[in-house]
CSV table of C-alpha atoms in Angstrom, one decimal:
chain,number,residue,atom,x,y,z
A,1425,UNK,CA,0.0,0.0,0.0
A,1426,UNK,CA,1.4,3.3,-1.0
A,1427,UNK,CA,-0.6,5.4,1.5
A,1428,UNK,CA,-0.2,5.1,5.6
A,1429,UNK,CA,-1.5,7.1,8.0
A,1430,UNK,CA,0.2,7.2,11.6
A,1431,UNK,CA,-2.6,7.8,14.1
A,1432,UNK,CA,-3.4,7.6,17.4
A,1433,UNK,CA,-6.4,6.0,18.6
A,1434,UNK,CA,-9.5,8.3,20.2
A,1435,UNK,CA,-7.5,11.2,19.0
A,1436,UNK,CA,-9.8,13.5,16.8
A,1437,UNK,CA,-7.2,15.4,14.5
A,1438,UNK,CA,-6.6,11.3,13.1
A,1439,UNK,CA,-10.2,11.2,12.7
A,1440,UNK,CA,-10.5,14.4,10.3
A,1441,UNK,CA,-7.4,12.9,8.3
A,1442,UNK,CA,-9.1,9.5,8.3
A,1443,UNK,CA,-12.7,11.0,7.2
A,1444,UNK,CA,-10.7,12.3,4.7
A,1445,UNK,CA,-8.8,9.7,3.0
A,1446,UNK,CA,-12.5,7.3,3.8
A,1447,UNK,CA,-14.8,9.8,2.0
A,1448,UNK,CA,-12.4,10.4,-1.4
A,1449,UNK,CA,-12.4,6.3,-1.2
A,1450,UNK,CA,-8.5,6.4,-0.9
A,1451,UNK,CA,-7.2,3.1,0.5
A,1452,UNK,CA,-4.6,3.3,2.7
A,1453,UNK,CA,-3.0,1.4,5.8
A,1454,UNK,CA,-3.5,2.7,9.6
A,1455,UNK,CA,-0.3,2.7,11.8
A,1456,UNK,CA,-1.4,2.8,15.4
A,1457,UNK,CA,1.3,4.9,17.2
A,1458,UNK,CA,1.7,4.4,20.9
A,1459,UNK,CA,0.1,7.2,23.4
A,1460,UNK,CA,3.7,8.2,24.4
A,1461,UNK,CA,5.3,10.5,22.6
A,1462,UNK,CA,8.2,9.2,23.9
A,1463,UNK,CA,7.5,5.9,22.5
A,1464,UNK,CA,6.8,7.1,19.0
A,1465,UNK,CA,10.4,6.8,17.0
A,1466,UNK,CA,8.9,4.8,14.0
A,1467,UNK,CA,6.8,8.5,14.1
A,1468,UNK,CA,10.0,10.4,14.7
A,1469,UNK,CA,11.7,8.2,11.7
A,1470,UNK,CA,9.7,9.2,8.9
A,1471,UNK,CA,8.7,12.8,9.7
A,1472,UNK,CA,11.1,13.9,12.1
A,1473,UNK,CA,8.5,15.0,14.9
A,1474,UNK,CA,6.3,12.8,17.0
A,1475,UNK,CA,2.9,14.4,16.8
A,1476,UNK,CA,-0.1,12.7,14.7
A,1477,UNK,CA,-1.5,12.3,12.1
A,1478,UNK,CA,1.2,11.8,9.9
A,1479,UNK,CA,0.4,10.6,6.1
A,1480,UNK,CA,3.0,9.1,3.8
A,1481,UNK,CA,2.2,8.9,0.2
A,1482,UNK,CA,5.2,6.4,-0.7
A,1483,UNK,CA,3.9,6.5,-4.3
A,1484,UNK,CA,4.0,10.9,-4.5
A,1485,UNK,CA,7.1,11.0,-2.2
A,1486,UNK,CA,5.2,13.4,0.2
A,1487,UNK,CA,5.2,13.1,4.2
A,1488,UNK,CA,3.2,15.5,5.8
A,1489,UNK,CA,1.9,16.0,9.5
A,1490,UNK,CA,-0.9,18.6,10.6
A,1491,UNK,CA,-5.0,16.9,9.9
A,1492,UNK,CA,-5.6,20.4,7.8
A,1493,UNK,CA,-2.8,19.8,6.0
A,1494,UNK,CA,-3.8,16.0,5.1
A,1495,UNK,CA,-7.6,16.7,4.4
A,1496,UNK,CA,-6.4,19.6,2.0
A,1497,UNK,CA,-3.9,16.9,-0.1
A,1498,UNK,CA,-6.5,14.3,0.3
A,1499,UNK,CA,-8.7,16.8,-1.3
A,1500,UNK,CA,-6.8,17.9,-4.1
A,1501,UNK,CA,-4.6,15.7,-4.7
A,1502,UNK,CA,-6.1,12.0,-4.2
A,1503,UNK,CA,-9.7,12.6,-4.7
């Protein structure tokens, strides 16, 4: 699967991002991230910060954290 979106369960800015990617009908694979940010280097590894959501787009080359930022790509670029 091209498409992965790090998220954290129960955390609402994941939810926007995956409303997103579920109503354009993008498929994609959900990487549950621990609650610690601590705990979070696979996070860290591919977008240097810990925070989530996080989507990579293997296929496009873009990485890119922040849910308004996803829902707009998801928007315009996927749907």
């Amino acid at each position: 699967m091209s498409i992965r979106l790090y998220a954290l369960d129960g955390c609402p800015w994941c939810e926007k991002a995956t409303d997103a990617l579920d109503d354009a009908g993008v498929e994609y694979e959900t990487e549950w991230v621990d609650a610690l940010h601590s705990d979070r280097n696979e996070v860290k590894r591919v977008s240097g910060q810990r925070g989530v959501p996080v989507l990579v787009d293997e296929e496009r080359g873009v990485t890119m954290s922040e849910s308004a930022n996803i829902v707009e790509y998801v928007e315009t670029s996927l749907a």
